PDB file of C-alpha atoms in Angstrom:
ATOM      1  CA  MET A1228     -55.837 143.436-179.341  1.00 61.00           C
ATOM      2  CA  ILE A1229     -54.239 146.652-177.787  1.00 75.00           C
ATOM      3  CA  LYS A1230     -50.882 146.658-178.088  1.00 83.00           C
ATOM      4  CA  GLY A1231     -47.540 149.404-177.206  1.00 95.00           C
ATOM      5  CA  LEU A1232     -45.182 149.366-174.832  1.00 98.00           C
ATOM      6  CA  VAL A1233     -45.673 150.642-171.882  1.00 98.00           C
ATOM      7  CA  SER A1234     -43.235 152.075-169.266  1.00 98.00           C
ATOM      8  CA  ILE A1235     -43.499 151.646-165.854  1.00 98.00           C
ATOM      9  CA  ILE A1236     -40.964 154.113-163.522  1.00 98.00           C
ATOM     10  CA  VAL A1237     -40.512 153.752-160.552  1.00 98.00           C
ATOM     11  CA  PRO A1238     -38.014 155.662-158.080  1.00 98.00           C
ATOM     12  CA  VAL A1239     -35.961 154.530-155.849  1.00 98.00           C
ATOM     13  CA  TYR A1240     -34.766 155.844-152.330  1.00 97.00           C
ATOM     14  CA  ASN A1241     -34.495 153.134-148.902  1.00 97.00           C
ATOM     15  CA  VAL A1242     -38.025 151.923-149.462  1.00 97.00           C
ATOM     16  CA  GLU A1243     -35.894 147.473-148.479  1.00 97.00           C
ATOM     17  CA  SER A1244     -39.233 146.687-147.040  1.00 96.00           C
ATOM     18  CA  TYR A1245     -41.556 147.340-149.394  1.00 97.00           C
ATOM     19  CA  LEU A1246     -39.314 147.726-152.556  1.00 98.00           C
ATOM     20  CA  GLN A1247     -40.640 143.071-153.131  1.00 98.00           C
ATOM     21  CA  ASN A1248     -43.308 143.736-152.951  1.00 98.00           C
ATOM     22  CA  CYS A1249     -43.980 146.393-155.810  1.00 98.00           C
ATOM     23  CA  LEU A1250     -41.619 144.962-157.873  1.00 98.00           C
ATOM     24  CA  GLU A1251     -43.843 141.715-157.160  1.00 98.00           C
ATOM     25  CA  SER A1252     -46.463 143.654-158.375  1.00 98.00           C
ATOM     26  CA  LEU A1253     -45.674 145.297-161.548  1.00 98.00           C
ATOM     27  CA  ILE A1254     -43.651 142.244-163.810  1.00 98.00           C
ATOM     28  CA  ASN A1255     -46.973 139.948-162.732  1.00 98.00           C
ATOM     29  CA  GLN A1256     -49.103 142.566-164.602  1.00 98.00           C
ATOM     30  CA  THR A1257     -51.816 140.709-167.240  1.00 98.00           C
ATOM     31  CA  TYR A1258     -50.670 142.861-169.517  1.00 97.00           C
ATOM     32  CA  SER A1259     -46.834 141.457-170.331  1.00 97.00           C
ATOM     33  CA  ASN A1260     -45.204 144.436-173.062  1.00 98.00           C
ATOM     34  CA  ILE A1261     -43.410 146.764-169.670  1.00 98.00           C
ATOM     35  CA  GLU A1262     -40.735 147.918-169.154  1.00 98.00           C
ATOM     36  CA  ILE A1263     -40.114 148.869-165.425  1.00 98.00           C
ATOM     37  CA  ILE A1264     -36.805 151.075-164.550  1.00 98.00           C
ATOM     38  CA  LEU A1265     -36.341 151.605-161.603  1.00 98.00           C
ATOM     39  CA  ILE A1266     -34.260 154.614-160.817  1.00 98.00           C
ATOM     40  CA  ASP A1267     -32.491 154.020-157.354  1.00 98.00           C
ATOM     41  CA  ASP A1268     -31.501 157.425-155.637  1.00 98.00           C
ATOM     42  CA  GLY A1269     -28.927 156.586-154.175  1.00 97.00           C
ATOM     43  CA  SER A1270     -30.786 154.542-151.548  1.00 97.00           C
ATOM     44  CA  VAL A1271     -28.611 154.030-148.314  1.00 97.00           C
ATOM     45  CA  ASP A1272     -29.921 150.465-147.582  1.00 97.00           C
ATOM     46  CA  ALA A1273     -31.028 146.927-149.556  1.00 98.00           C
ATOM     47  CA  SER A1274     -33.360 148.806-151.767  1.00 98.00           C
ATOM     48  CA  SER A1275     -29.647 149.138-154.066  1.00 98.00           C
ATOM     49  CA  LYS A1276     -29.610 145.243-154.150  1.00 98.00           C
ATOM     50  CA  ILE A1277     -32.933 143.976-154.349  1.00 98.00           C
ATOM     51  CA  CYS A1278     -33.442 146.446-157.731  1.00 98.00           C
ATOM     52  CA  ASP A1279     -30.357 144.479-159.160  1.00 98.00           C
ATOM     53  CA  ASP A1280     -31.582 140.828-158.595  1.00 98.00           C
ATOM     54  CA  TYR A1281     -34.487 141.227-160.011  1.00 98.00           C
ATOM     55  CA  SER A1282     -32.771 142.969-162.732  1.00 98.00           C
ATOM     56  CA  THR A1283     -31.717 139.769-163.315  1.00 98.00           C
ATOM     57  CA  LYS A1284     -34.858 137.655-162.593  1.00 95.00           C
ATOM     58  CA  ASP A1285     -37.203 140.298-165.350  1.00 98.00           C
ATOM     59  CA  ASN A1286     -35.848 140.974-168.213  1.00 97.00           C
ATOM     60  CA  ARG A1287     -37.807 143.957-168.529  1.00 98.00           C
ATOM     61  CA  ILE A1288     -36.117 145.190-165.402  1.00 98.00           C
ATOM     62  CA  LYS A1289     -33.498 148.486-166.398  1.00 98.00           C
ATOM     63  CA  VAL A1290     -32.076 150.277-163.841  1.00 98.00           C
ATOM     64  CA  ILE A1291     -30.294 153.001-162.823  1.00 98.00           C
ATOM     65  CA  HIS A1292     -28.382 154.551-160.505  1.00 98.00           C
ATOM     66  CA  GLN A1293     -27.738 157.904-159.107  1.00 97.00           C
ATOM     67  CA  SER A1294     -26.226 160.041-155.825  1.00 97.00           C
ATOM     68  CA  ASN A1295     -29.362 161.426-154.048  1.00 96.00           C
ATOM     69  CA  GLN A1296     -31.518 164.532-155.868  1.00 95.00           C
ATOM     70  CA  GLY A1297     -34.904 163.832-155.464  1.00 95.00           C
ATOM     71  CA  VAL A1298     -37.547 162.327-156.547  1.00 95.00           C
ATOM     72  CA  SER A1299     -38.596 164.277-159.746  1.00 96.00           C
ATOM     73  CA  ARG A1300     -35.103 164.420-160.556  1.00 97.00           C
ATOM     74  CA  ALA A1301     -35.498 160.517-160.283  1.00 97.00           C
ATOM     75  CA  ARG A1302     -38.754 161.122-162.192  1.00 98.00           C
ATOM     76  CA  ASN A1303     -37.403 162.803-164.987  1.00 98.00           C
ATOM     77  CA  ARG A1304     -34.603 160.825-165.589  1.00 98.00           C
ATOM     78  CA  GLY A1305     -36.608 157.547-166.325  1.00 98.00           C
ATOM     79  CA  LEU A1306     -38.427 159.892-168.367  1.00 98.00           C
ATOM     80  CA  SER A1307     -34.986 160.229-170.196  1.00 97.00           C
ATOM     81  CA  SER A1308     -34.527 156.817-170.254  1.00 97.00           C
ATOM     82  CA  ALA A1309     -38.036 154.833-171.556  1.00 98.00           C
ATOM     83  CA  GLU A1310     -38.252 153.832-174.619  1.00 97.00           C
ATOM     84  CA  GLY A1311     -42.010 152.878-173.995  1.00 97.00           C
ATOM     85  CA  GLU A1312     -45.873 154.867-176.459  1.00 97.00           C
ATOM     86  CA  PHE A1313     -47.096 154.539-172.940  1.00 98.00           C
ATOM     87  CA  PHE A1314     -45.736 155.529-169.272  1.00 98.00           C
ATOM     88  CA  SER A1315     -47.022 155.289-166.148  1.00 98.00           C
ATOM     89  CA  PHE A1316     -45.317 156.449-162.038  1.00 98.00           C
ATOM     90  CA  VAL A1317     -45.820 154.163-159.238  1.00 98.00           C
ATOM     91  CA  ASP A1318     -43.710 154.700-155.912  1.00 96.00           C
ATOM     92  CA  GLY A1319     -41.820 151.855-154.970  1.00 97.00           C
ATOM     93  CA  ASP A1320     -43.423 151.767-151.737  1.00 96.00           C
ATOM     94  CA  ASP A1321     -46.219 151.224-152.846  1.00 97.00           C
ATOM     95  CA  THR A1322     -48.270 148.261-154.955  1.00 98.00           C
ATOM     96  CA  VAL A1323     -51.234 147.708-157.877  1.00 98.00           C
ATOM     97  CA  GLU A1324     -53.848 145.143-158.853  1.00 98.00           C
ATOM     98  CA  GLN A1325     -52.256 142.640-161.430  1.00 98.00           C
ATOM     99  CA  ASP A1326     -54.353 144.484-163.689  1.00 98.00           C
ATOM    100  CA  TYR A1327     -53.398 147.786-163.058  1.00 98.00           C
ATOM    101  CA  ILE A1328     -51.722 148.982-166.439  1.00 98.00           C
ATOM    102  CA  GLU A1329     -53.997 146.331-168.463  1.00 97.00           C
ATOM    103  CA  LEU A1330     -57.189 147.973-167.590  1.00 97.00           C
ATOM    104  CA  MET A1331     -55.957 151.463-167.963  1.00 98.00           C
ATOM    105  CA  LEU A1332     -54.343 150.861-170.995  1.00 97.00           C
ATOM    106  CA  LYS A1333     -57.984 149.624-171.981  1.00 97.00           C
ATOM    107  CA  LYS A1334     -60.120 152.991-171.030  1.00 97.00           C
ATOM    108  CA  LEU A1335     -57.213 154.638-172.359  1.00 97.00           C
ATOM    109  CA  ILE A1336     -57.556 153.643-176.399  1.00 96.00           C
ATOM    110  CA  GLU A1337     -61.784 152.962-175.827  1.00 96.00           C
ATOM    111  CA  ASN A1338     -62.711 156.447-174.798  1.00 96.00           C
ATOM    112  CA  ASP A1339     -59.816 158.151-176.561  1.00 96.00           C
ATOM    113  CA  VAL A1340     -58.125 159.940-173.690  1.00 98.00           C
ATOM    114  CA  ASP A1341     -54.436 161.142-172.716  1.00 97.00           C
ATOM    115  CA  LEU A1342     -54.986 160.026-169.395  1.00 98.00           C
ATOM    116  CA  VAL A1343     -56.890 157.845-167.222  1.00 98.00           C
ATOM    117  CA  ARG A1344     -56.354 157.958-163.211  1.00 96.00           C
ATOM    118  CA  LEU A1345     -57.485 155.385-161.382  1.00 95.00           C
ATOM    119  CA  SER A1346     -59.045 155.744-157.055  1.00 94.00           C
ATOM    120  CA  TRP A1347     -56.553 153.934-154.725  1.00 94.00           C
ATOM    121  CA  MET A1348     -56.379 153.159-151.678  1.00 93.00           C
ATOM    122  CA  ARG A1349     -54.390 154.012-148.936  1.00 89.00           C
ATOM    123  CA  GLY A1350     -54.568 151.208-146.290  1.00 83.00           C
ATOM    124  CA  GLU A1351     -57.999 150.195-145.249  1.00 83.00           C
ATOM    125  CA  LYS A1352     -59.475 153.622-147.523  1.00 87.00           C
ATOM    126  CA  ASN A1353     -60.988 153.794-150.605  1.00 89.00           C
ATOM    127  CA  CYS A1354     -60.519 157.530-151.766  1.00 89.00           C
ATOM    128  CA  THR A1355     -61.873 158.864-155.350  1.00 88.00           C
ATOM    129  CA  TYR A1356     -62.353 161.693-156.649  1.00 86.00           C
ATOM    130  CA  ALA A1357     -65.044 164.540-155.482  1.00 81.00           C
ATOM    131  CA  ILE A1358     -67.000 164.037-158.973  1.00 89.00           C
ATOM    132  CA  ASN A1359     -70.226 162.067-160.685  1.00 89.00           C
ATOM    133  CA  PHE A1360     -69.156 159.324-161.894  1.00 93.00           C
ATOM    134  CA  ASP A1361     -71.523 157.174-165.081  1.00 92.00           C
ATOM    135  CA  GLU A1362     -72.707 153.928-164.356  1.00 92.00           C
ATOM    136  CA  SER A1363     -69.677 152.232-165.074  1.00 91.00           C
ATOM    137  CA  GLY A1364     -67.283 153.814-162.932  1.00 93.00           C
ATOM    138  CA  ASN A1365     -66.222 156.272-165.493  1.00 95.00           C
ATOM    139  CA  ALA A1366     -65.836 160.137-165.721  1.00 96.00           C
ATOM    140  CA  ILE A1367     -64.756 162.136-168.824  1.00 96.00           C
ATOM    141  CA  VAL A1368     -63.128 165.585-167.902  1.00 96.00           C
ATOM    142  CA  THR A1369     -62.364 169.019-169.930  1.00 95.00           C
ATOM    143  CA  TYR A1370     -60.895 171.466-169.314  1.00 94.00           C
ATOM    144  CA  GLU A1371     -63.962 173.021-169.662  1.00 93.00           C
ATOM    145  CA  ASN A1372     -65.188 170.478-166.690  1.00 93.00           C
ATOM    146  CA  VAL A1373     -62.565 170.930-164.434  1.00 93.00           C
ATOM    147  CA  ALA A1374     -63.909 171.679-160.533  1.00 88.00           C
ATOM    148  CA  ASP A1375     -61.242 171.318-158.975  1.00 88.00           C
ATOM    149  CA  LEU A1376     -57.123 171.206-158.970  1.00 90.00           C
ATOM    150  CA  GLN A1377     -57.010 167.999-156.645  1.00 86.00           C
ATOM    151  CA  TRP A1378     -58.267 165.786-159.267  1.00 91.00           C
ATOM    152  CA  PHE A1379     -54.379 166.213-160.641  1.00 93.00           C
ATOM    153  CA  ALA A1380     -53.053 165.788-157.109  1.00 86.00           C
ATOM    154  CA  ASN A1381     -51.379 162.847-157.410  1.00 89.00           C
ATOM    155  CA  ILE A1382     -49.184 161.082-160.334  1.00 92.00           C
ATOM    156  CA  TRP A1383     -50.840 157.772-160.572  1.00 92.00           C
ATOM    157  CA  GLY A1384     -52.195 156.986-163.443  1.00 97.00           C
ATOM    158  CA  LEU A1385     -51.592 155.647-167.027  1.00 98.00           C
ATOM    159  CA  PHE A1386     -50.000 158.908-169.816  1.00 98.00           C
ATOM    160  CA  ARG A1387     -49.036 159.315-173.262  1.00 98.00           C
ATOM    161  CA  PHE A1388     -46.456 160.530-174.158  1.00 97.00           C
ATOM    162  CA  GLU A1389     -46.713 162.049-177.580  1.00 96.00           C
ATOM    163  CA  CYS A1390     -48.462 164.594-175.618  1.00 97.00           C
ATOM    164  CA  LEU A1391     -45.679 164.735-173.120  1.00 97.00           C
ATOM    165  CA  LYS A1392     -44.089 168.908-173.225  1.00 94.00           C
ATOM    166  CA  PHE A1393     -43.293 169.538-169.757  1.00 93.00           C
ATOM    167  CA  TYR A1394     -40.920 167.323-167.189  1.00 96.00           C
ATOM    168  CA  PHE A1395     -41.260 167.966-163.226  1.00 96.00           C
ATOM    169  CA  ASP A1396     -40.458 170.813-162.120  1.00 94.00           C
ATOM    170  CA  GLU A1397     -38.098 170.084-160.158  1.00 94.00           C
ATOM    171  CA  THR A1398     -37.238 173.114-157.792  1.00 88.00           C
ATOM    172  CA  LEU A1399     -40.733 172.311-155.662  1.00 85.00           C
ATOM    173  CA  LYS A1400     -40.635 169.772-153.099  1.00 78.00           C
ATOM    174  CA  TYR A1401     -44.422 169.886-152.761  1.00 79.00           C
ATOM    175  CA  ALA A1402     -47.015 169.356-155.528  1.00 84.00           C
ATOM    176  CA  GLU A1403     -44.509 168.455-158.229  1.00 91.00           C
ATOM    177  CA  ASP A1404     -47.118 166.145-159.458  1.00 92.00           C
ATOM    178  CA  ASN A1405     -49.665 168.074-159.074  1.00 92.00           C
ATOM    179  CA  LEU A1406     -48.163 170.465-161.223  1.00 93.00           C
ATOM    180  CA  PHE A1407     -46.178 168.115-163.274  1.00 96.00           C
ATOM    181  CA  VAL A1408     -49.896 166.330-164.234  1.00 96.00           C
ATOM    182  CA  PHE A1409     -52.233 169.224-164.946  1.00 95.00           C
ATOM    183  CA  GLU A1410     -49.799 170.647-167.001  1.00 95.00           C
ATOM    184  CA  TYR A1411     -49.508 167.813-169.133  1.00 97.00           C
ATOM    185  CA  PHE A1412     -53.132 167.360-169.120  1.00 96.00           C
ATOM    186  CA  LEU A1413     -53.195 171.436-170.427  1.00 94.00           C
ATOM    187  CA  ASN A1414     -51.125 170.378-173.763  1.00 94.00           C
ATOM    188  CA  SER A1415     -51.663 167.495-174.155  1.00 95.00           C
ATOM    189  CA  LYS A1416     -53.162 166.947-177.718  1.00 94.00           C
ATOM    190  CA  ARG A1417     -57.865 165.977-176.741  1.00 94.00           C
ATOM    191  CA  LYS A1418     -57.145 167.755-173.254  1.00 94.00           C
ATOM    192  CA  ARG A1419     -59.496 165.000-172.056  1.00 96.00           C
ATOM    193  CA  MET A1420     -58.304 162.675-168.845  1.00 97.00           C
ATOM    194  CA  LEU A1421     -60.857 159.539-167.879  1.00 97.00           C
ATOM    195  CA  LEU A1422     -61.635 159.366-164.345  1.00 97.00           C
ATOM    196  CA  ALA A1423     -62.704 155.904-162.771  1.00 96.00           C
ATOM    197  CA  ASN A1424     -63.578 154.379-159.669  1.00 95.00           C
ATOM    198  CA  ASN A1425     -61.222 151.505-159.690  1.00 95.00           C
ATOM    199  CA  PRO A1426     -58.957 152.034-156.357  1.00 95.00           C
ATOM    200  CA  TYR A1427     -56.226 149.339-158.056  1.00 97.00           C
ATOM    201  CA  TYR A1428     -53.552 151.422-156.938  1.00 97.00           C
ATOM    202  CA  HIS A1429     -52.584 150.398-153.642  1.00 96.00           C
ATOM    203  CA  TYR A1430     -50.634 154.146-151.752  1.00 94.00           C
ATOM    204  CA  THR A1431     -47.853 153.228-148.593  1.00 88.00           C
ATOM    205  CA  ILE A1432     -48.754 155.482-145.567  1.00 75.00           C
ATOM    206  CA  VAL A1433     -45.076 156.174-144.534  1.00 67.00           C
ATOM    207  CA  ASN A1434     -44.274 159.183-141.947  1.00 55.00           C
ATOM    208  CA  HIS A1435     -41.860 160.804-143.170  1.00 49.00           C
ATOM    209  CA  SER A1436     -43.014 161.372-147.233  1.00 50.00           C
ATOM    210  CA  ALA A1437     -43.666 164.599-148.227  1.00 47.00           C
ATOM    211  CA  SER A1438     -47.438 164.140-148.741  1.00 47.00           C
ATOM    212  CA  GLN A1439     -47.999 164.027-144.294  1.00 46.00           C
ATOM    213  CA  LEU A1440     -46.405 167.593-143.683  1.00 56.00           C
ATOM    214  CA  ASN A1441     -47.869 169.626-141.322  1.00 79.00           C
ATOM    215  CA  VAL A1442     -50.571 171.059-142.654  1.00 83.00           C
ATOM    216  CA  LEU A1443     -49.407 175.153-141.963  1.00 84.00           C
ATOM    217  CA  LYS A1444     -46.617 173.771-143.401  1.00 81.00           C
ATOM    218  CA  ARG A1445     -48.294 172.789-146.738  1.00 78.00           C
ATOM    219  CA  LEU A1446     -49.888 175.716-146.450  1.00 82.00           C
ATOM    220  CA  GLU A1447     -46.432 177.744-146.760  1.00 81.00           C
ATOM    221  CA  ILE A1448     -45.178 175.221-149.805  1.00 79.00           C
ATOM    222  CA  SER A1449     -48.122 174.856-151.883  1.00 82.00           C
ATOM    223  CA  ALA A1450     -48.242 179.023-152.353  1.00 86.00           C
ATOM    224  CA  VAL A1451     -45.451 178.420-153.734  1.00 86.00           C
ATOM    225  CA  PHE A1452     -47.167 175.399-156.787  1.00 88.00           C
ATOM    226  CA  ILE A1453     -50.205 178.125-157.283  1.00 91.00           C
ATOM    227  CA  GLU A1454     -47.105 180.952-157.667  1.00 91.00           C
ATOM    228  CA  ARG A1455     -46.294 179.052-160.260  1.00 91.00           C
ATOM    229  CA  LEU A1456     -49.445 178.113-161.917  1.00 92.00           C
ATOM    230  CA  ARG A1457     -50.222 182.077-162.164  1.00 93.00           C
ATOM    231  CA  GLU A1458     -47.084 182.626-163.710  1.00 92.00           C
ATOM    232  CA  ARG A1459     -47.681 180.787-166.654  1.00 91.00           C
ATOM    233  CA  TYR A1460     -50.774 181.435-167.250  1.00 92.00           C
ATOM    234  CA  PRO A1461     -51.320 185.295-166.224  1.00 92.00           C
ATOM    235  CA  ALA A1462     -54.242 185.960-168.181  1.00 91.00           C
ATOM    236  CA  ASP A1463     -56.947 182.577-168.464  1.00 93.00           C
ATOM    237  CA  LYS A1464     -59.203 182.820-165.527  1.00 92.00           C
ATOM    238  CA  LYS A1465     -60.461 179.638-165.503  1.00 92.00           C
ATOM    239  CA  MET A1466     -56.958 179.001-163.433  1.00 93.00           C
ATOM    240  CA  GLU A1467     -57.037 181.821-161.159  1.00 92.00           C
ATOM    241  CA  TYR A1468     -60.816 179.935-160.717  1.00 91.00           C
ATOM    242  CA  LEU A1469     -59.205 176.881-159.994  1.00 92.00           C
ATOM    243  CA  CYS A1470     -55.527 178.074-157.731  1.00 93.00           C
ATOM    244  CA  ASN A1471     -57.551 180.194-155.827  1.00 92.00           C
ATOM    245  CA  ARG A1472     -60.011 177.115-154.916  1.00 89.00           C
ATOM    246  CA  TYR A1473     -57.244 175.122-154.130  1.00 89.00           C
ATOM    247  CA  ILE A1474     -55.768 177.377-151.715  1.00 90.00           C
ATOM    248  CA  TYR A1475     -59.168 177.760-150.040  1.00 89.00           C
ATOM    249  CA  LYS A1476     -59.539 174.049-149.097  1.00 85.00           C
ATOM    250  CA  ASP A1477     -55.535 174.014-147.451  1.00 86.00           C
ATOM    251  CA  TYR A1478     -57.432 177.499-145.673  1.00 87.00           C
ATOM    252  CA  LEU A1479     -60.012 175.364-143.611  1.00 83.00           C
ATOM    253  CA  ALA A1480     -57.405 172.590-143.315  1.00 82.00           C
ATOM    254  CA  ALA A1481     -55.273 175.543-142.037  1.00 85.00           C
ATOM    255  CA  LEU A1482     -58.660 176.394-140.043  1.00 81.00           C
ATOM    256  CA  TYR A1483     -59.539 173.174-138.412  1.00 77.00           C
ATOM    257  CA  TYR A1484     -56.268 172.275-137.220  1.00 81.00           C
ATOM    258  CA  PHE A1485     -55.909 176.453-135.426  1.00 80.00           C
ATOM    259  CA  ILE A1486     -58.670 174.618-133.924  1.00 73.00           C
ATOM    260  CA  ASP A1487     -57.891 171.673-132.453  1.00 72.00           C
ATOM    261  CA  SER A1488     -54.699 172.610-131.226  1.00 76.00           C
ATOM    262  CA  ASP A1489     -56.497 175.448-129.430  1.00 74.00           C
ATOM    263  CA  LYS A1490     -53.435 177.941-130.589  1.00 81.00           C
ATOM    264  CA  LEU A1491     -53.473 181.416-131.752  1.00 84.00           C
ATOM    265  CA  GLU A1492     -50.722 181.443-133.848  1.00 86.00           C
ATOM    266  CA  GLU A1493     -47.498 179.087-135.705  1.00 86.00           C
ATOM    267  CA  ASN A1494     -44.955 179.513-137.756  1.00 80.00           C
ATOM    268  CA  GLY A1495     -45.887 182.605-139.118  1.00 82.00           C
ATOM    269  CA  PHE A1496     -49.755 181.891-139.526  1.00 86.00           C
ATOM    270  CA  SER A1497     -51.987 183.079-137.219  1.00 88.00           C
ATOM    271  CA  LEU A1498     -55.635 182.355-136.632  1.00 85.00           C
ATOM    272  CA  GLU A1499     -56.373 185.288-137.030  1.00 89.00           C
ATOM    273  CA  ASN A1500     -54.695 185.800-140.057  1.00 89.00           C
ATOM    274  CA  VAL A1501     -56.086 182.432-141.829  1.00 87.00           C
ATOM    275  CA  LYS A1502     -59.553 183.795-140.999  1.00 85.00           C
ATOM    276  CA  LYS A1503     -59.733 186.831-142.904  1.00 90.00           C
ATOM    277  CA  LYS A1504     -57.886 184.895-146.030  1.00 89.00           C
ATOM    278  CA  ILE A1505     -61.167 182.523-145.858  1.00 85.00           C
ATOM    279  CA  GLN A1506     -63.099 185.898-145.786  1.00 86.00           C
ATOM    280  CA  GLU A1507     -61.333 187.017-149.111  1.00 89.00           C
ATOM    281  CA  LEU A1508     -61.580 183.657-150.819  1.00 89.00           C
ATOM    282  CA  ARG A1509     -64.916 183.148-150.450  1.00 85.00           C
ATOM    283  CA  LYS A1510     -65.756 186.811-151.273  1.00 85.00           C
ATOM    284  CA  LYS A1511     -63.751 185.578-154.562  1.00 85.00           C
ATOM    285  CA  GLY A1512     -66.720 182.568-155.264  1.00 80.00           C
ATOM    286  CA  CYS A1513     -64.896 180.248-153.292  1.00 81.00           C
ATOM    287  CA  ARG A1514     -67.171 177.782-151.828  1.00 70.00           C
ATOM    288  CA  GLU A1515     -66.741 174.330-149.595  1.00 60.00           C
ATOM    289  CA  TYR A1516     -67.343 170.990-151.561  1.00 53.00           C
ATOM    290  CA  THR A1517     -67.595 168.632-148.459  1.00 53.00           C
ATOM    291  CA  LYS A1518     -69.966 168.596-145.614  1.00 57.00           C
ATOM    292  CA  THR A1519     -67.577 168.627-143.154  1.00 56.00           C
ATOM    293  CA  SER A1520     -66.579 172.164-144.962  1.00 56.00           C
ATOM    294  CA  SER A1521     -69.917 172.853-145.774  1.00 59.00           C
ATOM    295  CA  VAL A1522     -70.921 171.784-141.591  1.00 57.00           C
ATOM    296  CA  VAL A1523     -67.562 173.546-139.561  1.00 56.00           C
ATOM    297  CA  SER A1524     -67.362 176.529-142.421  1.00 57.00           C
ATOM    298  CA  PHE A1525     -71.091 177.084-141.196  1.00 58.00           C
ATOM    299  CA  LEU A1526     -70.033 177.364-137.891  1.00 56.00           C
ATOM    300  CA  TYR A1527     -67.364 179.278-138.009  1.00 53.00           C
ATOM    301  CA  ARG A1528     -69.035 182.054-139.669  1.00 52.00           C
ATOM    302  CA  TYR A1529     -72.086 182.642-137.108  1.00 50.00           C
ATOM    303  CA  HIS A1530     -69.120 182.479-134.246  1.00 48.00           C
ATOM    304  CA  LEU A1531     -70.625 178.548-133.231  1.00 49.00           C
ATOM    305  CA  HIS A1532     -67.381 177.551-131.914  1.00 53.00           C
ATOM    306  CA  PHE A1533     -68.547 175.568-128.614  1.00 56.00           C
ATOM    307  CA  LEU A1534     -71.070 173.791-131.840  1.00 60.00           C
ATOM    308  CA  MET A1535     -67.821 173.631-133.495  1.00 55.00           C
ATOM    309  CA  THR A1536     -65.131 171.984-131.933  1.00 59.00           C
ATOM    310  CA  ILE A1537     -67.663 169.456-130.685  1.00 62.00           C
ATOM    311  CA  PHE A1538     -68.817 168.589-134.187  1.00 57.00           C
ATOM    312  CA  ARG A1539     -64.985 167.669-134.732  1.00 57.00           C
ATOM    313  CA  LEU A1540     -64.332 165.947-131.564  1.00 60.00           C
ATOM    314  CA  LEU A1541     -67.542 163.802-132.678  1.00 60.00           C
ATOM    315  CA  LYS A1542     -65.824 163.601-136.783  1.00 56.00           C
ATOM    316  CA  LYS A1543     -62.315 161.949-134.978  1.00 53.00           C
TER     317      LYS A1543
END
């Protein structure tokens, strides 16, 4: 029988419209040996009261109120307050399936991995990882077979406290979750992660979230994330490849943006500079890894701009 306390850390900031649904999905988990740590990060709506009300209904809920300091500081506060053997993160405007924790804990133990990450629902869309799953819908990842930093691009999953070496980098405003998960994986005991094709996390699309940043703003900020990795692992050739691949995807997105908007320059970026960067990264071995990016890149390289525009319109 699987045992062990699971700490669920929930940063909360002005999510009164979503928070009750989030908390109901957590207190009704089929795996009951949990503690739910709510970090109220200076909310000015009814979120604080909802947190306090739920803490009186369920003694597994712990509430910490603090002034607004950002999601990374909130998650770090939750980590330092947790008492579990395992930990997981859920955002205050999201929900999870009832057996979310039970399924991940079972997969973590049975497959002897340090981290389990599931697919997710983004609105009505089932989102998963660009990886080949086995017949049971699982894929084991080691550092040797990591092909994409996007496999670490959200915080949802189940972790072991025994493997935690680094907290969140509070100076990053974007991709802080990517850096946390990836460094956790790199420094974990087994260096084994399981990706499972079970969309049990329901991500709520909120317009002001960091993930909705303008594509050029994301390009600017993700460069900071890549620089952090290069600074920390300067001699790692695999790391350099992964960094190039990550930034290559962002530059492809920037290329699509300029084509769609018919602009030549914006926010310090130009279409010409984006094209040059893509050519530079291709010489370093970067290649497209989705059907869409392959088609668009082919049309761009052979200057078939008219067909490219038609393709993008059809995609819409």
